[in-house]
Amino acid sequence: QKKKMIDDVFDMETELTGSLKQLYNTMANNKVEHAQASVKHDLETILKVLRDGLGYKRTNNLVNEIYRDWIKRTIDEHVKQIRGKWTPQASQKEDFAVFCVRAGVFYNKYGEYSFVRELSEEALDYYKNGNEDNRTCANLYNNMGIARFWEGKYGKAMDLFQKALTICKSVLGDHPDTANAHNGVALIFLTRMKTKSAINELNESLAIQYVSVGKHHPSTAWTHFLMATAYMQLPKLDEALEIFEKAIEISESAWGKTHPTTALIYANTSACLGLMGRLEDSERLLKEAKQIRQATLGLTHQDTMMCKAVIPLAVGSKYACKAFEGVTGVMMNDLPTKVFGPDSAATRLMAKAREEVGTAEALSRKTQKAVFIARKMFDAV
């Protein structure tokens, strides 16, 4: 099992169908309440102990913690072993750099961004007196860009993504790695609300992917996900939802419904549905995303926390929607126009809402609760 796990993590070709995918599926579907036993009385007794003690939900979380710990420990031990015996010989530097690329992909998923940078810099150090214009270095820069993005260092992330893109264009041409680099640059443009620039990068990415790996390759799911997010910013919600649905279709087919990446696409699709006023659909999809990421990544992972934070935005309550409109004067369908854009409309809207919410004491009890939910919506936005 350990050997297969290591092979899956460090071999790009086997990751999608290997043991990592199987483990994600196991964790997402882990339900102790569905357990079986050969003796019915034993099963009933054990389930009663769990139900009355920790409870099924906490027990399931603990079992999944064991799974995640085993995965992490397996890779940690392997990385420590490889780093300990490696020597900076010219004949080995490429193998070590490739190893660091794959390790970086894994540790980015687990949120260990400082370690990703440490590994990448260690590998890049072998190239400091040589030629950095190669595919491996581009992937190292891309990994570091992802780490910096999640750390909130968007300027540094953009520099790294652009460096990766320059190398890829020069060395690889229209290659899947070049498309990934375009996606990295687009991600920063989206963060900076430069939507049209992001869409240009994503169109270039899709053009490369359609030719090099095909329209239904799993890598296109991420590109569609970013493109849909861009259309949310415009805001063109109908077009965004259509693209999100395409990303979901590809992701479910390639990675399965219980993969963390699929759950991330669910989460943003939920936000789109919420902004369209389809609150019940939004809430259902976001809860599903939270459950998957909680099971596969853990209760404290940033992606799980993000799902928890945004759930109030998707709350399926007519009263919440009414309060949202009441304290802002903004219909849900008009929300993107108000919160997105270069003139910091969201900040002004927030200030107006907080001023208006101050009158909540004069409202009925039910509406006060709705106003409370509406305030959570602003916090999420």
Short mmCIF file of C-alpha atoms in Angstrom, two decimals:
data_model
loop_
_atom_site.label_atom_id
_atom_site.label_comp_id
_atom_site.label_asym_id
_atom_site.label_seq_id
_atom_site.Cartn_x
_atom_site.Cartn_y
_atom_site.Cartn_z
CA GLN A 1 0.00 0.00 0.00
CA LYS A 2 2.80 2.43 0.85
CA LYS A 3 4.61 1.73 -2.40
CA LYS A 4 1.44 2.24 -4.41
CA MET A 5 0.70 5.47 -2.54
CA ILE A 6 4.19 6.82 -3.25
CA ASP A 7 3.99 5.79 -6.90
CA ASP A 8 0.63 7.55 -7.26
CA VAL A 9 1.82 10.79 -5.70
CA PHE A 10 5.04 10.97 -7.69
CA ASP A 11 3.74 9.77 -11.04
CA MET A 12 1.46 12.24 -12.82
CA GLU A 13 0.02 9.53 -15.06
CA THR A 14 -1.29 7.33 -12.24
CA GLU A 15 -2.58 9.94 -9.81
CA LEU A 16 -6.09 10.21 -11.25
CA THR A 17 -6.85 6.48 -11.11
CA GLY A 18 -4.59 5.48 -8.25
CA SER A 19 -4.91 5.02 -4.54
CA LEU A 20 -5.23 8.75 -3.73
CA LYS A 21 -8.49 8.91 -5.66
CA GLN A 22 -9.65 5.70 -3.98
CA LEU A 23 -8.80 7.05 -0.54
CA TYR A 24 -10.63 10.32 -1.20
CA ASN A 25 -13.66 8.26 -2.21
CA THR A 26 -13.37 6.10 0.91
CA MET A 27 -13.17 9.12 3.20
CA ALA A 28 -16.07 10.95 1.57
CA ASN A 29 -18.29 7.87 1.82
CA ASN A 30 -17.19 6.78 5.29
CA LYS A 31 -20.36 6.26 7.35
CA VAL A 32 -19.91 4.25 10.53
CA GLU A 33 -23.69 4.06 10.87
CA HIS A 34 -23.72 1.87 7.74
CA ALA A 35 -21.21 -0.60 9.17
CA GLN A 36 -21.98 -4.32 9.23
CA ALA A 37 -21.22 -7.17 11.62
CA SER A 38 -21.81 -10.92 11.53
CA VAL A 39 -23.75 -10.82 14.82
CA LYS A 40 -26.70 -8.44 14.77
CA HIS A 41 -26.64 -7.89 18.55
CA ASP A 42 -22.96 -6.90 18.43
CA LEU A 43 -23.66 -4.38 15.66
CA GLU A 44 -26.57 -2.83 17.57
CA THR A 45 -24.52 -2.60 20.78
CA ILE A 46 -21.48 -1.04 19.09
CA LEU A 47 -23.57 1.48 17.17
CA LYS A 48 -25.41 2.44 20.37
CA VAL A 49 -22.09 3.07 22.14
CA LEU A 50 -20.93 5.28 19.25
CA ARG A 51 -24.25 7.07 18.89
CA ASP A 52 -24.56 7.84 22.60
CA GLY A 53 -20.86 8.61 23.06
CA LEU A 54 -18.95 10.49 20.36
CA GLY A 55 -21.81 10.37 17.92
CA TYR A 56 -21.65 9.11 14.35
CA LYS A 57 -20.42 12.39 12.86
CA ARG A 58 -17.46 12.75 15.24
CA THR A 59 -16.58 9.07 14.83
CA ASN A 60 -16.56 9.42 11.04
CA ASN A 61 -14.31 12.49 11.36
CA LEU A 62 -11.87 10.59 13.59
CA VAL A 63 -11.69 7.67 11.15
CA ASN A 64 -10.96 10.10 8.31
CA GLU A 65 -8.26 11.77 10.41
CA ILE A 66 -6.54 8.39 10.60
CA TYR A 67 -6.72 8.05 6.80
CA ARG A 68 -5.32 11.54 6.23
CA ASP A 69 -2.58 11.03 8.80
CA TRP A 70 -1.53 7.80 7.12
CA ILE A 71 -1.32 9.48 3.69
CA LYS A 72 0.65 12.42 5.08
CA ARG A 73 3.00 10.26 7.14
CA THR A 74 3.68 7.97 4.18
CA ILE A 75 4.73 10.86 1.95
CA ASP A 76 6.63 12.66 4.75
CA GLU A 77 8.75 9.56 5.38
CA HIS A 78 9.49 9.12 1.69
CA VAL A 79 10.43 12.79 1.19
CA LYS A 80 12.71 12.72 4.24
CA GLN A 81 14.40 9.55 2.99
CA ILE A 82 14.98 10.91 -0.52
CA ARG A 83 16.28 14.29 0.70
CA GLY A 84 18.61 12.58 3.17
CA LYS A 85 20.40 10.43 0.62
CA TRP A 86 20.46 12.88 -2.31
CA THR A 87 23.74 14.43 -3.45
CA PRO A 88 23.91 17.50 -5.71
CA GLN A 89 25.56 15.73 -8.62
CA ALA A 90 24.90 16.98 -12.11
CA SER A 91 23.58 13.59 -13.20
CA GLN A 92 21.00 13.55 -10.41
CA LYS A 93 19.79 17.14 -10.26
CA GLU A 94 17.01 16.65 -12.82
CA ASP A 95 15.64 13.57 -11.03
CA PHE A 96 15.62 15.42 -7.72
CA ALA A 97 13.97 18.48 -9.26
CA VAL A 98 11.21 16.35 -10.78
CA PHE A 99 10.76 14.70 -7.39
CA CYS A 100 10.38 18.16 -5.79
CA VAL A 101 7.79 19.16 -8.41
CA ARG A 102 5.58 16.18 -7.57
CA ALA A 103 6.10 16.63 -3.82
CA GLY A 104 5.16 20.30 -4.21
CA VAL A 105 1.87 19.39 -5.90
CA PHE A 106 1.03 17.10 -2.96
CA TYR A 107 2.00 19.55 -0.20
CA ASN A 108 0.13 22.41 -1.87
CA LYS A 109 -3.01 20.26 -1.57
CA TYR A 110 -2.31 19.78 2.12
CA GLY A 111 -1.73 23.49 2.69
CA GLU A 112 1.98 23.26 3.63
CA TYR A 113 3.01 26.21 1.50
CA SER A 114 6.25 27.12 3.25
CA PHE A 115 7.50 23.55 2.73
CA VAL A 116 6.55 23.76 -0.96
CA ARG A 117 8.73 26.85 -1.28
CA GLU A 118 11.56 25.19 0.65
CA LEU A 119 11.56 22.12 -1.61
CA SER A 120 11.27 24.18 -4.80
CA GLU A 121 14.07 26.53 -3.84
CA GLU A 122 16.27 23.57 -2.92
CA ALA A 123 15.69 22.07 -6.37
CA LEU A 124 16.16 25.38 -8.18
CA ASP A 125 19.45 25.87 -6.35
CA TYR A 126 20.90 23.12 -8.53
CA TYR A 127 20.21 25.26 -11.59
CA LYS A 128 21.60 28.56 -10.31
CA ASN A 129 24.77 28.20 -12.36
CA GLY A 130 23.07 26.42 -15.23
CA ASN A 131 20.09 26.71 -17.52
CA GLU A 132 16.72 27.35 -15.86
CA ASP A 133 14.91 27.34 -19.19
CA ASN A 134 13.47 23.86 -18.92
CA ARG A 135 10.13 22.26 -18.14
CA THR A 136 11.06 21.16 -14.62
CA CYS A 137 12.05 24.66 -13.51
CA ALA A 138 8.85 26.07 -14.99
CA ASN A 139 6.84 23.59 -12.90
CA LEU A 140 8.83 24.49 -9.79
CA TYR A 141 8.04 28.18 -10.33
CA ASN A 142 4.39 27.27 -10.90
CA ASN A 143 4.25 25.33 -7.60
CA MET A 144 5.80 28.25 -5.76
CA GLY A 145 3.30 30.59 -7.40
CA ILE A 146 0.40 28.47 -6.12
CA ALA A 147 1.90 28.47 -2.62
CA ARG A 148 2.38 32.24 -2.67
CA PHE A 149 -1.18 32.72 -3.93
CA TRP A 150 -2.65 30.79 -1.00
CA GLU A 151 -0.41 32.74 1.36
CA GLY A 152 -1.98 35.94 0.00
CA LYS A 153 1.27 37.13 -1.61
CA TYR A 154 -0.31 37.94 -4.97
CA GLY A 155 2.50 40.12 -6.32
CA LYS A 156 5.10 37.41 -5.70
CA ALA A 157 2.73 34.80 -7.06
CA MET A 158 2.27 36.75 -10.29
CA ASP A 159 6.05 37.08 -10.75
CA LEU A 160 6.44 33.31 -10.35
CA PHE A 161 3.55 32.45 -12.67
CA GLN A 162 4.84 34.82 -15.34
CA LYS A 163 8.32 33.35 -15.04
CA ALA A 164 6.86 29.88 -15.50
CA LEU A 165 4.83 31.07 -18.50
CA THR A 166 7.84 32.69 -20.17
CA ILE A 167 9.84 29.47 -19.87
CA CYS A 168 6.96 27.31 -21.09
CA LYS A 169 6.33 29.47 -24.15
CA SER A 170 10.02 29.45 -25.02
CA VAL A 171 10.77 25.79 -24.40
CA LEU A 172 7.48 23.90 -24.74
CA GLY A 173 5.25 25.97 -27.00
CA ASP A 174 1.61 24.85 -27.01
CA HIS A 175 2.04 22.32 -24.21
CA PRO A 176 -0.29 21.43 -21.28
CA ASP A 177 2.24 22.98 -18.88
CA THR A 178 1.99 26.24 -20.82
CA ALA A 179 -1.77 26.13 -20.35
CA ASN A 180 -1.27 25.63 -16.59
CA ALA A 181 0.99 28.67 -16.49
CA HIS A 182 -1.66 30.74 -18.30
CA ASN A 183 -4.13 29.60 -15.62
CA GLY A 184 -1.80 30.79 -12.87
CA VAL A 185 -1.56 34.27 -14.40
CA ALA A 186 -5.34 34.30 -14.89
CA LEU A 187 -5.84 33.41 -11.23
CA ILE A 188 -3.98 36.56 -10.15
CA PHE A 189 -5.89 38.70 -12.66
CA LEU A 190 -9.15 37.38 -11.17
CA THR A 191 -7.95 38.24 -7.68
CA ARG A 192 -7.13 41.77 -8.84
CA MET A 193 -10.50 42.10 -10.60
CA LYS A 194 -8.83 42.38 -14.02
CA THR A 195 -11.49 40.15 -15.52
CA LYS A 196 -10.92 40.75 -19.23
CA SER A 197 -7.20 40.05 -18.86
CA ALA A 198 -8.04 36.83 -17.01
CA ILE A 199 -10.43 35.74 -19.77
CA ASN A 200 -7.75 36.35 -22.42
CA GLU A 201 -5.31 34.11 -20.52
CA LEU A 202 -7.95 31.41 -20.04
CA ASN A 203 -8.92 31.44 -23.73
CA GLU A 204 -5.27 30.84 -24.61
CA SER A 205 -5.15 28.04 -22.07
CA LEU A 206 -8.26 26.31 -23.43
CA ALA A 207 -7.01 26.62 -27.02
CA ILE A 208 -3.83 24.79 -26.02
CA GLN A 209 -5.64 22.16 -23.93
CA TYR A 210 -8.25 21.33 -26.58
CA VAL A 211 -5.47 20.48 -29.05
CA SER A 212 -2.90 18.92 -26.70
CA VAL A 213 -5.04 16.86 -24.29
CA GLY A 214 -8.62 17.13 -25.55
CA LYS A 215 -11.77 18.94 -24.42
CA HIS A 216 -12.62 16.45 -21.67
CA HIS A 217 -9.22 16.10 -20.03
CA PRO A 218 -9.34 16.76 -16.26
CA SER A 219 -7.01 19.77 -16.60
CA THR A 220 -9.70 21.56 -18.63
CA ALA A 221 -12.07 21.30 -15.65
CA TRP A 222 -9.88 23.73 -13.72
CA THR A 223 -9.65 26.11 -16.68
CA HIS A 224 -13.43 26.09 -17.08
CA PHE A 225 -13.76 26.65 -13.34
CA LEU A 226 -11.62 29.81 -13.58
CA MET A 227 -13.45 30.95 -16.70
CA ALA A 228 -16.81 30.59 -14.96
CA THR A 229 -15.48 32.58 -12.01
CA ALA A 230 -14.45 35.32 -14.45
CA TYR A 231 -17.95 35.47 -15.91
CA MET A 232 -19.33 35.82 -12.37
CA GLN A 233 -17.23 38.96 -12.04
CA LEU A 234 -18.61 40.57 -15.22
CA PRO A 235 -21.36 39.68 -13.98
CA LYS A 236 -22.84 37.29 -16.56
CA LEU A 237 -24.34 34.69 -14.27
CA ASP A 238 -26.20 32.57 -16.84
CA GLU A 239 -23.01 32.09 -18.87
CA ALA A 240 -21.02 31.47 -15.68
CA LEU A 241 -23.42 28.74 -14.54
CA GLU A 242 -23.25 27.02 -17.92
CA ILE A 243 -19.43 26.92 -17.74
CA PHE A 244 -19.48 25.76 -14.11
CA GLU A 245 -21.75 22.87 -15.13
CA LYS A 246 -19.27 21.90 -17.85
CA ALA A 247 -16.43 21.96 -15.28
CA ILE A 248 -18.48 19.77 -12.92
CA GLU A 249 -19.19 17.26 -15.68
CA ILE A 250 -15.50 16.91 -16.56
CA SER A 251 -14.35 16.82 -12.93
CA GLU A 252 -16.90 14.20 -11.86
CA SER A 253 -15.92 12.02 -14.82
CA ALA A 254 -12.15 12.31 -14.23
CA TRP A 255 -11.79 12.62 -10.46
CA GLY A 256 -15.17 11.47 -9.19
CA LYS A 257 -17.85 13.20 -7.13
CA THR A 258 -15.89 12.84 -3.88
CA HIS A 259 -12.61 14.48 -4.96
CA PRO A 260 -11.60 17.79 -3.26
CA THR A 261 -11.23 19.51 -6.63
CA THR A 262 -14.76 18.56 -7.61
CA ALA A 263 -15.94 19.92 -4.24
CA LEU A 264 -14.20 23.24 -4.91
CA ILE A 265 -16.08 23.55 -8.20
CA TYR A 266 -19.30 22.73 -6.34
CA ALA A 267 -18.56 25.56 -3.88
CA ASN A 268 -18.12 28.27 -6.52
CA THR A 269 -21.11 26.98 -8.48
CA SER A 270 -23.08 27.34 -5.26
CA ALA A 271 -22.02 30.99 -5.00
CA CYS A 272 -23.19 31.58 -8.57
CA LEU A 273 -26.57 29.99 -7.83
CA GLY A 274 -26.89 32.12 -4.70
CA LEU A 275 -26.24 35.31 -6.64
CA MET A 276 -28.92 34.25 -9.12
CA GLY A 277 -31.39 33.97 -6.25
CA ARG A 278 -31.57 30.14 -6.41
CA LEU A 279 -30.89 29.89 -2.70
CA GLU A 280 -32.11 26.35 -2.02
CA ASP A 281 -29.98 24.89 -4.85
CA SER A 282 -27.05 27.00 -3.68
CA GLU A 283 -27.29 25.84 -0.08
CA ARG A 284 -27.62 22.17 -1.06
CA LEU A 285 -24.55 22.24 -3.32
CA LEU A 286 -22.42 24.17 -0.83
CA LYS A 287 -23.23 21.76 1.98
CA GLU A 288 -22.24 18.89 -0.28
CA ALA A 289 -18.94 20.63 -1.04
CA LYS A 290 -18.29 21.23 2.65
CA GLN A 291 -18.97 17.59 3.53
CA ILE A 292 -16.56 16.31 0.86
CA ARG A 293 -13.75 18.70 1.78
CA GLN A 294 -14.29 18.12 5.49
CA ALA A 295 -14.00 14.37 4.94
CA THR A 296 -11.03 14.43 2.54
CA LEU A 297 -9.04 17.47 3.73
CA GLY A 298 -10.10 17.84 7.36
CA LEU A 299 -12.10 20.23 9.54
CA THR A 300 -9.36 22.89 9.73
CA HIS A 301 -8.22 22.94 6.08
CA GLN A 302 -8.70 26.39 4.54
CA ASP A 303 -10.98 25.06 1.79
CA THR A 304 -13.30 23.48 4.36
CA MET A 305 -13.31 26.70 6.35
CA MET A 306 -14.09 28.64 3.17
CA CYS A 307 -17.18 26.50 2.58
CA LYS A 308 -18.33 27.10 6.16
CA ALA A 309 -17.82 30.85 5.82
CA VAL A 310 -19.81 31.15 2.61
CA ILE A 311 -22.79 28.98 3.62
CA PRO A 312 -24.71 32.01 5.00
CA LEU A 313 -24.56 33.51 1.50
CA ALA A 314 -26.43 30.46 0.22
CA VAL A 315 -28.91 30.13 3.08
CA GLY A 316 -32.25 28.90 1.80
CA SER A 317 -34.45 31.44 3.58
CA LYS A 318 -36.92 33.87 2.10
CA TYR A 319 -36.53 36.00 5.19
CA ALA A 320 -32.76 36.19 4.75
CA CYS A 321 -33.21 37.25 1.14
CA LYS A 322 -35.76 39.88 2.14
CA ALA A 323 -33.48 41.21 4.85
CA PHE A 324 -30.58 41.29 2.44
CA GLU A 325 -32.60 43.47 0.12
CA GLY A 326 -34.01 45.50 2.99
CA VAL A 327 -30.73 46.53 4.56
CA THR A 328 -29.03 47.29 1.26
CA GLY A 329 -31.71 48.24 -1.21
CA VAL A 330 -30.05 45.71 -3.52
CA MET A 331 -31.78 42.69 -5.05
CA MET A 332 -29.83 39.42 -4.92
CA ASN A 333 -29.64 39.33 -8.71
CA ASP A 334 -27.97 42.76 -8.71
CA LEU A 335 -25.43 41.89 -6.04
CA PRO A 336 -22.42 41.17 -8.32
CA THR A 337 -22.71 44.63 -9.87
CA LYS A 338 -22.44 46.16 -6.43
CA VAL A 339 -19.70 44.06 -4.87
CA PHE A 340 -17.36 43.67 -7.82
CA GLY A 341 -15.50 46.42 -9.60
CA PRO A 342 -12.54 48.79 -9.23
CA ASP A 343 -14.37 51.47 -7.23
CA SER A 344 -14.67 49.35 -4.07
CA ALA A 345 -18.45 49.27 -4.24
CA ALA A 346 -18.46 46.35 -1.79
CA THR A 347 -16.90 48.50 0.90
CA ARG A 348 -19.48 51.26 0.51
CA LEU A 349 -22.29 48.73 0.41
CA MET A 350 -21.01 47.11 3.59
CA ALA A 351 -20.92 50.46 5.40
CA LYS A 352 -24.46 51.32 4.30
CA ALA A 353 -25.75 47.93 5.35
CA ARG A 354 -24.17 48.08 8.79
CA GLU A 355 -25.73 51.51 9.31
CA GLU A 356 -29.17 50.22 8.31
CA VAL A 357 -28.87 47.04 10.37
CA GLY A 358 -28.62 49.26 13.44
CA THR A 359 -32.41 49.63 13.27
CA ALA A 360 -32.94 45.89 13.71
CA GLU A 361 -34.20 46.30 17.28
CA ALA A 362 -37.37 47.87 15.94
CA LEU A 363 -38.05 44.91 13.68
CA SER A 364 -40.00 41.76 14.41
CA ARG A 365 -38.19 38.81 15.98
CA LYS A 366 -38.29 36.75 12.80
CA THR A 367 -36.97 39.62 10.70
CA GLN A 368 -34.21 40.29 13.24
CA LYS A 369 -32.99 36.76 12.68
CA ALA A 370 -33.06 37.37 8.93
CA VAL A 371 -31.04 40.57 9.36
CA PHE A 372 -28.49 38.56 11.36
CA ILE A 373 -28.19 36.14 8.43
CA ALA A 374 -27.90 39.06 6.01
CA ARG A 375 -25.00 40.46 8.02
CA LYS A 376 -23.28 37.08 7.70
CA MET A 377 -23.80 37.34 3.97
CA PHE A 378 -21.86 40.62 3.92
CA ASP A 379 -19.06 39.06 5.96
CA ALA A 380 -18.87 36.19 3.45
CA VAL A 381 -18.83 38.55 0.46
#
